[in-house]
Amino acid sequence: MKPDEIKKLDGYFKRKFQNRSLQVKPRPRKDDSCELYLDDEFLGVIYRDEDEGELSYNFSMAILDIDLDE
C-alpha cells in the first residue's frame, strides 16, 4: 500500500475511534494491505480492494476466545 494511503487510513482510524494511540503501519513485503496497532498491540489487517474502478478498504480482526475472558 502506498504511504499516502497508509497516512489517510491512520488519520481515519484515529478520528473514527477518537484514539491517538492507534497506528496504521505497512506490512513487510506486502503491497495490498497494512496493519493496525493499538500502541504495540497488533489489532488486525486492513486490505485494499479495487474492483471495477471502485476502491475500498476492509479491516479484518481475529478475536481469540481466551481474550474474551479478560
XYZ file of C-alpha atoms in Angstrom:
70
model
C 0.000 0.000 0.000
C 1.257 3.474 -0.782
C 2.478 5.753 2.032
C -0.259 8.326 1.324
C -2.950 5.626 1.657
C -1.474 4.484 4.967
C -1.423 8.077 6.229
C -5.096 8.590 5.274
C -6.119 5.318 6.923
C -4.131 6.227 10.044
C -5.990 9.528 10.318
C -9.337 7.840 9.663
C -8.924 5.277 12.448
C -7.690 7.903 14.926
C -10.676 10.160 14.181
C -13.301 7.408 13.985
C -12.338 5.793 17.296
C -11.115 9.024 18.926
C -7.877 7.335 19.913
C -4.473 8.816 19.061
C -2.777 5.555 20.148
C -3.979 3.739 17.012
C -1.310 3.365 14.326
C -1.529 2.063 10.775
C 1.762 0.527 9.646
C 2.920 -1.022 6.360
C 3.352 -4.797 6.147
C 6.738 -6.152 5.138
C 6.783 -7.484 1.572
C 3.026 -6.865 1.071
C 1.634 -4.088 -1.094
C -2.094 -4.882 -0.857
C -2.524 -4.410 2.892
C -1.292 -2.766 6.084
C -1.646 -3.421 9.822
C -3.480 -1.650 12.634
C -1.940 -1.387 16.109
C -3.056 -0.007 19.454
C 0.239 1.139 20.942
C 2.355 -2.021 20.409
C -0.576 -4.473 20.262
C -1.475 -5.853 16.832
C -5.214 -5.491 16.172
C -5.710 -6.586 12.586
C -5.068 -6.199 8.884
C -6.509 -3.605 6.511
C -6.830 -4.904 2.935
C -7.013 -2.705 -0.151
C -9.750 -3.832 -2.551
C -10.142 -2.347 -6.012
C -12.989 -3.781 -8.099
C -14.436 -2.304 -11.284
C -12.856 1.065 -10.567
C -14.242 1.198 -7.007
C -11.683 1.413 -4.202
C -12.441 0.250 -0.664
C -10.570 -0.967 2.390
C -11.551 -3.970 4.503
C -10.476 -4.328 8.115
C -10.077 -7.886 9.446
C -9.597 -8.592 13.147
C -9.374 -12.012 14.774
C -10.501 -12.264 18.405
C -9.255 -15.218 20.405
C -11.679 -16.878 22.801
C -9.205 -16.552 25.672
C -9.106 -12.776 25.133
C -12.829 -12.523 25.863
C -12.340 -13.599 29.488
C -10.072 -10.684 30.405
